[in-house]
mmCIF file of N, CA and C and ligand atoms in Angstrom:
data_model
loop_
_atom_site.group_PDB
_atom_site.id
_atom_site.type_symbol
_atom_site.label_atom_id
_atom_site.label_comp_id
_atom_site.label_asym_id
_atom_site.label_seq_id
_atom_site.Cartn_x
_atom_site.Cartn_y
_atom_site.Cartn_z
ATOM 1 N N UNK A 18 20.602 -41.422 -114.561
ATOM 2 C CA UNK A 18 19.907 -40.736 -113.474
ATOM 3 C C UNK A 18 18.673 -41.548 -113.075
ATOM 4 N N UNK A 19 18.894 -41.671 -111.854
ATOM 5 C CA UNK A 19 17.222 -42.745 -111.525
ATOM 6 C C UNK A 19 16.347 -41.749 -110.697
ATOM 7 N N UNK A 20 15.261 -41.129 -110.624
ATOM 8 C CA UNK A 20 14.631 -40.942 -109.579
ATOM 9 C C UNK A 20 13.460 -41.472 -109.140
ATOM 10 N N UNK A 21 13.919 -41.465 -107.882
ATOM 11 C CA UNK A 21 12.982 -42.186 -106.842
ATOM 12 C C UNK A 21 12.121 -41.235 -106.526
ATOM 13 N N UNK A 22 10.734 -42.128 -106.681
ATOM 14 C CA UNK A 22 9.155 -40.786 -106.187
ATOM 15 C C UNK A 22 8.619 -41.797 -105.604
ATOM 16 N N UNK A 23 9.127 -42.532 -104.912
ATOM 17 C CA UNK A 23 8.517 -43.830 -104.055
ATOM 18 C C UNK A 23 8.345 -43.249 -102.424
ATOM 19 N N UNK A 24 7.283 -43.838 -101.565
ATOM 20 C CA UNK A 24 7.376 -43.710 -100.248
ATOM 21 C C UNK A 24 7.530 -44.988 -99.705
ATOM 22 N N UNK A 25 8.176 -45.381 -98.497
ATOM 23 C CA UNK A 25 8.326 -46.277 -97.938
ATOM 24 C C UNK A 25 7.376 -46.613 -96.936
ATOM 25 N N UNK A 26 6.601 -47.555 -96.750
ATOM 26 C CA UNK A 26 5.560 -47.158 -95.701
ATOM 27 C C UNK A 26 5.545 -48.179 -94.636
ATOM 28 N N UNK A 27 6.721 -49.262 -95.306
ATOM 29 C CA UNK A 27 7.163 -50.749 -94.542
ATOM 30 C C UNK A 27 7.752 -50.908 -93.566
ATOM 31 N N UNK A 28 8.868 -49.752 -93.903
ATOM 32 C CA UNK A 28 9.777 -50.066 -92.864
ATOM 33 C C UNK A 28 9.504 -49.095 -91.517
ATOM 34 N N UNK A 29 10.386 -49.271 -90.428
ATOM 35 C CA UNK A 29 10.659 -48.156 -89.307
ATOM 36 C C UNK A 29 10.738 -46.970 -89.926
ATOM 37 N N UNK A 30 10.056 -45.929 -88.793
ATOM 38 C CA UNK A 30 11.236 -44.626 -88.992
ATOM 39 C C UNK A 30 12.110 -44.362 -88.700
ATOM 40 N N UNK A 31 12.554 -44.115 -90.336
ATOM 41 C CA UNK A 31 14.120 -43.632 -89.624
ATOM 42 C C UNK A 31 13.838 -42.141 -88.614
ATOM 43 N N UNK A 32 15.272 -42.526 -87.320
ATOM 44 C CA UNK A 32 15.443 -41.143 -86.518
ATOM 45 C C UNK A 32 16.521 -40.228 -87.421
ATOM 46 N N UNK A 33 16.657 -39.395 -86.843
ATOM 47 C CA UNK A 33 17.683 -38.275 -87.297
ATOM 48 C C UNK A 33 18.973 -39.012 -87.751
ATOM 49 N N UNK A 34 19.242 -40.153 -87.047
ATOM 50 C CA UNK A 34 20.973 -41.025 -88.020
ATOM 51 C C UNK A 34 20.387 -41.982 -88.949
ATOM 52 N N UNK A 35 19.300 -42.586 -89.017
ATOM 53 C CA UNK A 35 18.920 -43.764 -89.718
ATOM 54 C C UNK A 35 19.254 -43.227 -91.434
ATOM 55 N N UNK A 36 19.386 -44.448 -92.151
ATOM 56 C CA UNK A 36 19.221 -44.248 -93.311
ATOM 57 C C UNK A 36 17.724 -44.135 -94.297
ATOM 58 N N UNK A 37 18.143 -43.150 -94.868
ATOM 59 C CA UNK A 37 16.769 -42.585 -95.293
ATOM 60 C C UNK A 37 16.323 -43.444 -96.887
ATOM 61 N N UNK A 38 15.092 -43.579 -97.298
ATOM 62 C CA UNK A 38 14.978 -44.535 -98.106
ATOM 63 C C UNK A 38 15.250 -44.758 -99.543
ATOM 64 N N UNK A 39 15.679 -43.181 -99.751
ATOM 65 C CA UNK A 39 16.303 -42.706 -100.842
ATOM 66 C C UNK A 39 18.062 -43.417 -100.778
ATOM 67 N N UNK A 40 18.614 -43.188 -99.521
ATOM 68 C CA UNK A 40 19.631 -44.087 -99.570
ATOM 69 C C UNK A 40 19.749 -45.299 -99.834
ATOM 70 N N UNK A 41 18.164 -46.385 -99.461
ATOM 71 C CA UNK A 41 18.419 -47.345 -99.643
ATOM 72 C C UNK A 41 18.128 -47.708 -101.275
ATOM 73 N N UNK A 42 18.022 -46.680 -101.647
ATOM 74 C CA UNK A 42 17.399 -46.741 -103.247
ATOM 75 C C UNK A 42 18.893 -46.854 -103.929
ATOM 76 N N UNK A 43 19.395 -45.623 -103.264
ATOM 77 C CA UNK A 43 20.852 -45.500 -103.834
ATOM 78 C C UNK A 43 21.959 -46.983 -103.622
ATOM 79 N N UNK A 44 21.846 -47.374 -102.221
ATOM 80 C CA UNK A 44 22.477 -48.735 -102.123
ATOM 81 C C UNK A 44 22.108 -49.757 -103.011
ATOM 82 N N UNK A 45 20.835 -49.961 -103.677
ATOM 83 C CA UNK A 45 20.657 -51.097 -104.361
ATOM 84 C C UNK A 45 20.629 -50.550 -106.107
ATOM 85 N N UNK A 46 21.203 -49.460 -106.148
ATOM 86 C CA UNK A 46 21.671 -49.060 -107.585
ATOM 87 C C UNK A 46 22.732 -48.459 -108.046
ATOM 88 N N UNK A 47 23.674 -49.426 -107.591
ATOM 89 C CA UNK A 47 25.242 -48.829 -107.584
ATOM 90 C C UNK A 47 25.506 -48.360 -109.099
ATOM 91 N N UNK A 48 26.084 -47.118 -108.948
ATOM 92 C CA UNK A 48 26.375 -46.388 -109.792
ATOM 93 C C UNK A 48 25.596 -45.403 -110.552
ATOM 94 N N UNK A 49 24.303 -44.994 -110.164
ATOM 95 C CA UNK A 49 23.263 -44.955 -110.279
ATOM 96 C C UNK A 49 23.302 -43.220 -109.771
ATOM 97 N N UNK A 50 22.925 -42.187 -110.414
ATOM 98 C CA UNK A 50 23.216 -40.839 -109.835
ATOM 99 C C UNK A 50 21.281 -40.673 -109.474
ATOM 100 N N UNK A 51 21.196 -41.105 -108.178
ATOM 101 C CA UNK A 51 20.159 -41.104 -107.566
ATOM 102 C C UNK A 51 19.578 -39.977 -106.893
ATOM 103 N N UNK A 52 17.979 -39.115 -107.487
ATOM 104 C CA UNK A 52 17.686 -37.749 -107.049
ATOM 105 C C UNK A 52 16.583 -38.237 -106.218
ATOM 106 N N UNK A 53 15.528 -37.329 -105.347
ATOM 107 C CA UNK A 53 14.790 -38.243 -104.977
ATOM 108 C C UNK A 53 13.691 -36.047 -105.391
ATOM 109 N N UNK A 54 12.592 -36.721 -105.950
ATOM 110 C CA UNK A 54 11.319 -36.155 -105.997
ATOM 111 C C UNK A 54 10.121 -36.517 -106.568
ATOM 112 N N UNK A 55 8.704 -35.798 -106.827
ATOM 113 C CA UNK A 55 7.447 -36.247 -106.989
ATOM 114 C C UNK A 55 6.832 -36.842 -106.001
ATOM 115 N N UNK A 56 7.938 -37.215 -104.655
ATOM 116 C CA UNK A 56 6.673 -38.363 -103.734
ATOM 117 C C UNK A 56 5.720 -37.282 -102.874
ATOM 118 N N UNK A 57 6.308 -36.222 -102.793
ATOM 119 C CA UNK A 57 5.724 -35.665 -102.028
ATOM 120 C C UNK A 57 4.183 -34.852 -102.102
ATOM 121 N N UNK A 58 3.449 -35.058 -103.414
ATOM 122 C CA UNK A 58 2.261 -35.170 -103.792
ATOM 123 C C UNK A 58 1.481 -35.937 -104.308
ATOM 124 N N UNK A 59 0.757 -35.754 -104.331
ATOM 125 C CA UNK A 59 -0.430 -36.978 -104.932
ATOM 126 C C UNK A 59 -0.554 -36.597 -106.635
ATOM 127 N N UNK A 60 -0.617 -37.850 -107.262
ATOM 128 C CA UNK A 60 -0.274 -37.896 -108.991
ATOM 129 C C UNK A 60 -1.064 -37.026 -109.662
ATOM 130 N N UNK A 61 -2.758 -36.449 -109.300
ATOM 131 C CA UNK A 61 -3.383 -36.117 -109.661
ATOM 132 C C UNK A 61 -2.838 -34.425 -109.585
ATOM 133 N N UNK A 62 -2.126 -33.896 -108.583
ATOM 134 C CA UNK A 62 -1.765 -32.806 -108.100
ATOM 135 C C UNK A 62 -0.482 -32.524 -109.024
ATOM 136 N N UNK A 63 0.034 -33.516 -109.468
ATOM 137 C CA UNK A 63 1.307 -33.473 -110.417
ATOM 138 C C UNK A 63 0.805 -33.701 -111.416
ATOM 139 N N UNK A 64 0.193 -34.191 -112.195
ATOM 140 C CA UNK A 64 -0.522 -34.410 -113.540
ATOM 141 C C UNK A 64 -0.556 -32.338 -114.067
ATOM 142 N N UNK A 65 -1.303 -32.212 -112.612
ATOM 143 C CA UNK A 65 -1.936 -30.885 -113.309
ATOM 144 C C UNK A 65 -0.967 -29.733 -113.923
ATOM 145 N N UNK A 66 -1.304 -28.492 -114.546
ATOM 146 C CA UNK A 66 -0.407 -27.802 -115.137
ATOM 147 C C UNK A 66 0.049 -27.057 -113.510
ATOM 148 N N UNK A 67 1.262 -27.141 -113.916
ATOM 149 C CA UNK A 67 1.724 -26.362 -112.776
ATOM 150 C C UNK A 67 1.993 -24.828 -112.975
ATOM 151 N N UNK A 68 1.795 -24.870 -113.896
ATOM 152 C CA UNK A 68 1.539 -23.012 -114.143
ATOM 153 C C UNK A 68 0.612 -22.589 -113.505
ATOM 154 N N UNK A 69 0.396 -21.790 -112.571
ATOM 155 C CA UNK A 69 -0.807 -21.035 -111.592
ATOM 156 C C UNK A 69 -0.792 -19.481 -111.818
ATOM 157 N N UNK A 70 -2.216 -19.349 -112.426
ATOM 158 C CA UNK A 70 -1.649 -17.814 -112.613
ATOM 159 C C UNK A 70 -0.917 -17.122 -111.363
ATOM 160 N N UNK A 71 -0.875 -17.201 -110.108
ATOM 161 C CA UNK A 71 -0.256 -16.647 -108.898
ATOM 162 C C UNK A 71 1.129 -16.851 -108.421
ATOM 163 N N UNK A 72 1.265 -18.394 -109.202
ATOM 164 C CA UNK A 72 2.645 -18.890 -109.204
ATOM 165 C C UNK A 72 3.156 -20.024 -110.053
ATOM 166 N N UNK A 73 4.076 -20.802 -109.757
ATOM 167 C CA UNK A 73 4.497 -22.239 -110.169
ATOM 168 C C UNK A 73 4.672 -23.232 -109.114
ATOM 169 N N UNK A 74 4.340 -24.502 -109.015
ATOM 170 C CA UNK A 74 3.811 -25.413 -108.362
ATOM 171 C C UNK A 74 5.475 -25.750 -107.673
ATOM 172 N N UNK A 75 5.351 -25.466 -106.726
ATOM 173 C CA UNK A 75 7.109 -26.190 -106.088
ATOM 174 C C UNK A 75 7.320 -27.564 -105.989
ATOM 175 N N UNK A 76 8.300 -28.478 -106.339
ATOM 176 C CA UNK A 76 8.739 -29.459 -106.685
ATOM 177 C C UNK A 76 10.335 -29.792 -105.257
ATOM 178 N N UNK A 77 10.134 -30.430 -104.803
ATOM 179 C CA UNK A 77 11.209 -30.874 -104.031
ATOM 180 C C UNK A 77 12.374 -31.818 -104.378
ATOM 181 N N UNK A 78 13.937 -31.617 -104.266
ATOM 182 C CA UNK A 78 14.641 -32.544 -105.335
ATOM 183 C C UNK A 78 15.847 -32.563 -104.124
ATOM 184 N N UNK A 79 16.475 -33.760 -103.966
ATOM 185 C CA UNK A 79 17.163 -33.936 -103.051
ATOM 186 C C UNK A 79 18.399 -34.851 -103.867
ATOM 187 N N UNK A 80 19.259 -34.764 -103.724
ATOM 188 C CA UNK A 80 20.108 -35.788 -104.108
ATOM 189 C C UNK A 80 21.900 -35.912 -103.640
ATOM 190 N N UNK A 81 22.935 -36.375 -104.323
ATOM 191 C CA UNK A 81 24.448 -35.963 -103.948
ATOM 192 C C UNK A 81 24.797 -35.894 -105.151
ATOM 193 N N UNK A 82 24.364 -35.954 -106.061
ATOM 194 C CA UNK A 82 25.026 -36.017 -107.469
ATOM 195 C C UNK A 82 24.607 -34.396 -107.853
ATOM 196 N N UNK A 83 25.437 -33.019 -107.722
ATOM 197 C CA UNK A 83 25.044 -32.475 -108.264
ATOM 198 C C UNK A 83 24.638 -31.747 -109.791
ATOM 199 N N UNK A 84 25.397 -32.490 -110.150
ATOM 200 C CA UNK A 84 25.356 -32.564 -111.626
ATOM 201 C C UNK A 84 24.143 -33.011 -112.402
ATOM 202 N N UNK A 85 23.782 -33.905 -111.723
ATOM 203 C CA UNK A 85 22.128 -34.855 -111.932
ATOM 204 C C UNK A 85 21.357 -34.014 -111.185
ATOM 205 N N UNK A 86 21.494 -33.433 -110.421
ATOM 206 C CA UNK A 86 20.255 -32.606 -109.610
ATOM 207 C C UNK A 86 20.140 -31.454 -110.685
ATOM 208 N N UNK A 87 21.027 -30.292 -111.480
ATOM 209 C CA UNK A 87 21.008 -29.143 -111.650
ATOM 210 C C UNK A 87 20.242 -29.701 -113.346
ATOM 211 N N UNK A 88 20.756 -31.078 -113.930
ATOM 212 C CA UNK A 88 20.337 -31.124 -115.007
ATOM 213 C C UNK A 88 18.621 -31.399 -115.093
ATOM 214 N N UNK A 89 18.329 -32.102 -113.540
ATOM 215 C CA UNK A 89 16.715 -32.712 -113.156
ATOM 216 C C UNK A 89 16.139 -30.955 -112.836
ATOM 217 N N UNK A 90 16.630 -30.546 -112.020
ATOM 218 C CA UNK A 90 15.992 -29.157 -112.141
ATOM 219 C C UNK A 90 15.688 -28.349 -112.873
ATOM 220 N N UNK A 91 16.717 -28.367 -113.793
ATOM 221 C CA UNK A 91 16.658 -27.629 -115.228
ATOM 222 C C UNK A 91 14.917 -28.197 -116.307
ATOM 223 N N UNK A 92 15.154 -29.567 -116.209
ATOM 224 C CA UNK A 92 13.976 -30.012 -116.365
ATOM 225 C C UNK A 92 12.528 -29.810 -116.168
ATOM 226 N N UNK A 93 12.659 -29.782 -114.483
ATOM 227 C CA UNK A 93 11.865 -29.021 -113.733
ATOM 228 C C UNK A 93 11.237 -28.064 -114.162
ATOM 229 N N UNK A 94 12.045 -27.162 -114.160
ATOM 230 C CA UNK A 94 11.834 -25.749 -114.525
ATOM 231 C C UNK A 94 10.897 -25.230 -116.091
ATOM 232 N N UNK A 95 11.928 -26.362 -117.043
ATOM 233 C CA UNK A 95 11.360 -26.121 -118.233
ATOM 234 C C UNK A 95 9.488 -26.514 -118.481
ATOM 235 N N UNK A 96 9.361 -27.978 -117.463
ATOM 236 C CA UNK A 96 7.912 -27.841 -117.455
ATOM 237 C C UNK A 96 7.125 -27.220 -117.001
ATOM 238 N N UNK A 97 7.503 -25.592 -116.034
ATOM 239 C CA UNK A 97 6.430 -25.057 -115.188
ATOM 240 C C UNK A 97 6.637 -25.551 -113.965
ATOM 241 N N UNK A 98 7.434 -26.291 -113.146
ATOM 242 C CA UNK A 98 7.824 -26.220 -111.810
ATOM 243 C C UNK A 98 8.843 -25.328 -111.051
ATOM 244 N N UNK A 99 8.397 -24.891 -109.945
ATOM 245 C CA UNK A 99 9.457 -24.160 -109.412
ATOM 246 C C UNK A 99 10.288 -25.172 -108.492
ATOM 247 N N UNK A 100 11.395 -25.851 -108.932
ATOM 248 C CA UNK A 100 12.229 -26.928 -107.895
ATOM 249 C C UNK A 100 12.637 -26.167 -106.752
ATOM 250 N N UNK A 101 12.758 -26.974 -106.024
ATOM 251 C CA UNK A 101 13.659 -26.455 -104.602
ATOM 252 C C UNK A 101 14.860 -27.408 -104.246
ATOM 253 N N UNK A 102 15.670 -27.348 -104.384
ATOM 254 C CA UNK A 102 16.883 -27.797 -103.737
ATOM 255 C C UNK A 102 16.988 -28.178 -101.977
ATOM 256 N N UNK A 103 17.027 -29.757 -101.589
ATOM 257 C CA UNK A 103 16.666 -29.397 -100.319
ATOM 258 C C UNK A 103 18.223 -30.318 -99.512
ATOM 259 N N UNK A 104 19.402 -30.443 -100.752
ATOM 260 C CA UNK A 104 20.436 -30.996 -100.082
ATOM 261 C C UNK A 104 20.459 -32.143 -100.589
ATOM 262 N N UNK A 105 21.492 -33.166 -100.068
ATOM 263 C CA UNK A 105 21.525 -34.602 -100.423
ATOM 264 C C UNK A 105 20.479 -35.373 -99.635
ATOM 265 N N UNK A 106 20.720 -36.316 -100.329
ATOM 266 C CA UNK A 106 19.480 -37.718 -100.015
ATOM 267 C C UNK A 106 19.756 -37.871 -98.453
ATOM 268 N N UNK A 107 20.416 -37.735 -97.382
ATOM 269 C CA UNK A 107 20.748 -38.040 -96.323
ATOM 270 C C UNK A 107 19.560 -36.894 -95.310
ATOM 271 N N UNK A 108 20.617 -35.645 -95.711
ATOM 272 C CA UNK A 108 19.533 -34.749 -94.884
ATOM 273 C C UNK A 108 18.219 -34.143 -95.543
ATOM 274 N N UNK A 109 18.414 -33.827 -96.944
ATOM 275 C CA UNK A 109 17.318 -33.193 -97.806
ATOM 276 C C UNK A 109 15.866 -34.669 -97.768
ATOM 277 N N UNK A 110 16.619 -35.270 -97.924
ATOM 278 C CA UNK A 110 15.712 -36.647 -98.030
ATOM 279 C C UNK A 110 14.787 -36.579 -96.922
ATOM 280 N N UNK A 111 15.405 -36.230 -96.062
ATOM 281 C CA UNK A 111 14.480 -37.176 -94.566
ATOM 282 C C UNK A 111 13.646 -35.729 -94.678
ATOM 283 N N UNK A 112 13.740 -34.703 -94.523
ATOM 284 C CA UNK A 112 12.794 -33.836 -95.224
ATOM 285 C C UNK A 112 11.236 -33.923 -95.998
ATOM 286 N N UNK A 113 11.612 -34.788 -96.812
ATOM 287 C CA UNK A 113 10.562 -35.283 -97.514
ATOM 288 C C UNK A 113 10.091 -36.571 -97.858
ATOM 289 N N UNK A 114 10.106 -37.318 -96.864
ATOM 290 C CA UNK A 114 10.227 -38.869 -96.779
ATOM 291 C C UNK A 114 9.244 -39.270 -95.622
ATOM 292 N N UNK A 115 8.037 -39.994 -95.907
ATOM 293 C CA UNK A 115 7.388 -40.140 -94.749
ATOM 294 C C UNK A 115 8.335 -41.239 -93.799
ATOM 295 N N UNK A 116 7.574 -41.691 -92.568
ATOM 296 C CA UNK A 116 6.349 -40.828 -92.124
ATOM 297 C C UNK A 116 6.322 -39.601 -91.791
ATOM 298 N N UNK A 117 7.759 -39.301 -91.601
ATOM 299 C CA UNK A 117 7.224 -37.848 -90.536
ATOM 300 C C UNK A 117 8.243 -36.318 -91.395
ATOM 301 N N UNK A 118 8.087 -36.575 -92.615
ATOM 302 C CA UNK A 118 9.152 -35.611 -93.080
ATOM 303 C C UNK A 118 7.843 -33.818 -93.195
ATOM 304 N N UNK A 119 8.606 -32.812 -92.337
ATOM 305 C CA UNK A 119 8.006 -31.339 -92.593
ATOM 306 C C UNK A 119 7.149 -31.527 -94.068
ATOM 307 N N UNK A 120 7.462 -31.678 -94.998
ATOM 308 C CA UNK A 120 7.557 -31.217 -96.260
ATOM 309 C C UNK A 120 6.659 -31.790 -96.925
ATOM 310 N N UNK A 121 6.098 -33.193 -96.448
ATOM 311 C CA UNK A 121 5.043 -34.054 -97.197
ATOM 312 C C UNK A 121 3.501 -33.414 -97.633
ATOM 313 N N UNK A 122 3.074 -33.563 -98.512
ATOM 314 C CA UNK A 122 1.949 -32.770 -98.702
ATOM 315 C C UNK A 122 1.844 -31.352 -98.618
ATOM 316 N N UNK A 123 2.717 -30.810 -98.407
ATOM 317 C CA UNK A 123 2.726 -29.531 -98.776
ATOM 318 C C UNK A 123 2.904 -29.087 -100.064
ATOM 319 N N UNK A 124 1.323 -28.718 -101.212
ATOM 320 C CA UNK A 124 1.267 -27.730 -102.103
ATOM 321 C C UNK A 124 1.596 -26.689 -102.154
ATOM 322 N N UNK A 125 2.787 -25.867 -102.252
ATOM 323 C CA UNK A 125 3.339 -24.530 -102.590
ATOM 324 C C UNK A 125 3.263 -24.318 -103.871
ATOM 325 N N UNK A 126 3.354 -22.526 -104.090
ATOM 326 C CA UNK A 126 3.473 -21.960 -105.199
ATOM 327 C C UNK A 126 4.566 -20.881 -105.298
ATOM 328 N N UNK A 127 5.188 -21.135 -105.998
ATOM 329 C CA UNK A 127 6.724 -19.965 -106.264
ATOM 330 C C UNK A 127 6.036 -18.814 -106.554
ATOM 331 N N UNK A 128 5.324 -17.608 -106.003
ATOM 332 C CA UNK A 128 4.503 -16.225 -106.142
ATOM 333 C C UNK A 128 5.473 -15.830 -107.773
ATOM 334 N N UNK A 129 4.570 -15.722 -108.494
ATOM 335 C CA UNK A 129 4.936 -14.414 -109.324
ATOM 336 C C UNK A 129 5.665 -13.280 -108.981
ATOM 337 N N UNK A 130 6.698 -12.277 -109.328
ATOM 338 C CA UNK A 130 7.340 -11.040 -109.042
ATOM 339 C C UNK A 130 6.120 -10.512 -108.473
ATOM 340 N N UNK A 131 5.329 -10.403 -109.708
ATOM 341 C CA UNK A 131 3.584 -9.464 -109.832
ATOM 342 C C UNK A 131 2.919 -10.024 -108.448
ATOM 343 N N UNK A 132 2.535 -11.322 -108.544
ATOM 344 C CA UNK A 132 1.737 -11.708 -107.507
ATOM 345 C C UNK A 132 2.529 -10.820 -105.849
ATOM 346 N N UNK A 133 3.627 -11.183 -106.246
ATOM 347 C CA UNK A 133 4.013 -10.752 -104.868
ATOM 348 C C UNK A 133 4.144 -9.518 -104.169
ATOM 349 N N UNK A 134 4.082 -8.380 -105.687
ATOM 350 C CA UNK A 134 4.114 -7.212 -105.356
ATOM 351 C C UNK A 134 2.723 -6.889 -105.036
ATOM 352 N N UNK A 135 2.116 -7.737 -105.526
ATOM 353 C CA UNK A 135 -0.029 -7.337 -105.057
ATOM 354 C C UNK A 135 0.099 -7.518 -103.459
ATOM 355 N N UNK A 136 0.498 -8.809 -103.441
ATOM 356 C CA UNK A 136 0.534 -9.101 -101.538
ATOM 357 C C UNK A 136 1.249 -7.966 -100.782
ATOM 358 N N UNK A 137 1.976 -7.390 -101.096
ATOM 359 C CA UNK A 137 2.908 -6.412 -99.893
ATOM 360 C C UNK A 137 2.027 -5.165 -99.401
HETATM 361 N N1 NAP B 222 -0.177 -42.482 -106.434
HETATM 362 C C1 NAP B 222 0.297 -41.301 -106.018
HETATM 363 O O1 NAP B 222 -0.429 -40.288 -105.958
HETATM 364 C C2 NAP B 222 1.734 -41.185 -105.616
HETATM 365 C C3 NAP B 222 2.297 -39.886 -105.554
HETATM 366 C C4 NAP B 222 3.627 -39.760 -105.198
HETATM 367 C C5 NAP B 222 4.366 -40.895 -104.880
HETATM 368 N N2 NAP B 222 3.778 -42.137 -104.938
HETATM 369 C C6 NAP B 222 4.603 -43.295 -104.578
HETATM 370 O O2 NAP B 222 4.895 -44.013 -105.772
HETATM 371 C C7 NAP B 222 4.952 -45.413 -105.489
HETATM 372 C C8 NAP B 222 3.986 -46.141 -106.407
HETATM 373 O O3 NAP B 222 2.681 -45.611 -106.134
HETATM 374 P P1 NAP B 222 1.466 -46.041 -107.053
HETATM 375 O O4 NAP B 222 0.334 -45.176 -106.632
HETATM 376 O O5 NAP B 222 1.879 -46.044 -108.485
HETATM 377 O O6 NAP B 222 1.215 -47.512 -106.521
HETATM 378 P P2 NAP B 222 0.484 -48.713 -107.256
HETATM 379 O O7 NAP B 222 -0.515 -48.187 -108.241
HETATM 380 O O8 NAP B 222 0.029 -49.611 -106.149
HETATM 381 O O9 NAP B 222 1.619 -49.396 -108.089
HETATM 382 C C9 NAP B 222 2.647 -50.096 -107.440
HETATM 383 C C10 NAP B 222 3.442 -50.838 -108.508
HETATM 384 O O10 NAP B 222 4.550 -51.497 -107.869
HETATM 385 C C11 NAP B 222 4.530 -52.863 -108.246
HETATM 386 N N3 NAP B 222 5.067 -53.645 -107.122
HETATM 387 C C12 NAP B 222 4.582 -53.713 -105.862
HETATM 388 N N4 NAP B 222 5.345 -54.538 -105.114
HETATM 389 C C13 NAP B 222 6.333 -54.972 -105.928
HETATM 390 C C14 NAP B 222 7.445 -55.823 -105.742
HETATM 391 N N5 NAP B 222 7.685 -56.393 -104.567
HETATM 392 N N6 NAP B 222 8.261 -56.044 -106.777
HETATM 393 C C15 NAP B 222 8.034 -55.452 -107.976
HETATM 394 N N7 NAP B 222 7.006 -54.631 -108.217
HETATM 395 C C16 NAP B 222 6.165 -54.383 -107.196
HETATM 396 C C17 NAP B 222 3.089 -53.198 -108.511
HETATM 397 O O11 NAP B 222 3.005 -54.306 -109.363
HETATM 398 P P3 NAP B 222 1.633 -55.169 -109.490
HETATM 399 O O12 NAP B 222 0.623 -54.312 -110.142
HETATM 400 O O13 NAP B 222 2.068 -56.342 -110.313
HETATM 401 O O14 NAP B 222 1.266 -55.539 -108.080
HETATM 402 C C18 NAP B 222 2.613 -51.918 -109.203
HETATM 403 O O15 NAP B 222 2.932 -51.914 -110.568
HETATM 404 C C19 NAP B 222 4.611 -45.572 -103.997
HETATM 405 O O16 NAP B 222 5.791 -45.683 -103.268
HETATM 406 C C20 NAP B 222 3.887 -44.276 -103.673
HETATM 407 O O17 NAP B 222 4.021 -43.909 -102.306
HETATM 408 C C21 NAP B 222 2.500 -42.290 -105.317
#
């Protein structure tokens, strides 16, 4: 399992058909069950405990191997992240892939049951 927490900042953007850079990660590691997460925060923001008393710190995981995704999530999970599943590296990727992916820098928290029943 390789994952990529790299941003690309060299090349073009890719448009909606281009290949996304997680693909090109995957092209130059044949055979390689390639996930792509972590880029989408800053190290200091991931260092920290992701346990929040209000929630768990959401984690973004994209890949085609699902087998490698459910075992990386599982992972996830066990340290105090809440993963999100956002599809394969093609469409989930460009998602979270600068320059222009929705998803970049966005700190979320998976609400507590509790927390969430306070908010309603
Ligand atoms: N820092 C963060 O908060 C953060 C968070 C999420 C994702 N990321 C992503 O993670 C990646 C690394 O970030 P970083 O902050 O760790 O950067 P960094 O401190 O600048 O480290 C980059 C590493 O890549 C090596 N490197 C650069 N060009 C290379 C090449 N052509 N061939 C082989 N090795 C090369 C450098 O080696 P030398 O030291 O020998 O130059 C260095 O060890 C980036 O894509 C970044 O966007 C960073």
């Amino acid at each position: 399992m390789l994952v990529d927490a790299t941003n690309d900042y060299t090349g073009p953007p890719s448009g909606p058909e281009g290949e996304t850079s997680s693909e090109v990660v995957a092209r130059r590691a044949p055979g390689a069950r390639v996930l792509k997460a972590f880029n989408h925060l800053f190290a200091a923001t991931l260092a920290a405990d992701p346990r929040r008393p209000e929630g768990n710190r959401v984690l973004f995981v994209s890949g085609d191997d699902e087998e490698a995704k459910k075992a990386f999530t599982g992972l996830l999970t066990d340290l105090g992240f809440a993963p999100i599943d956002l599809g394969g590296l093609a469409d989930g990727g460009r998602l979270h892939q600068v320059p222009s992916g929705p998803l970049l820098g966005q700190d979320l928290l998976r609400l507590t049951p509790a927390e969430r029943q306070t908010r309603q």
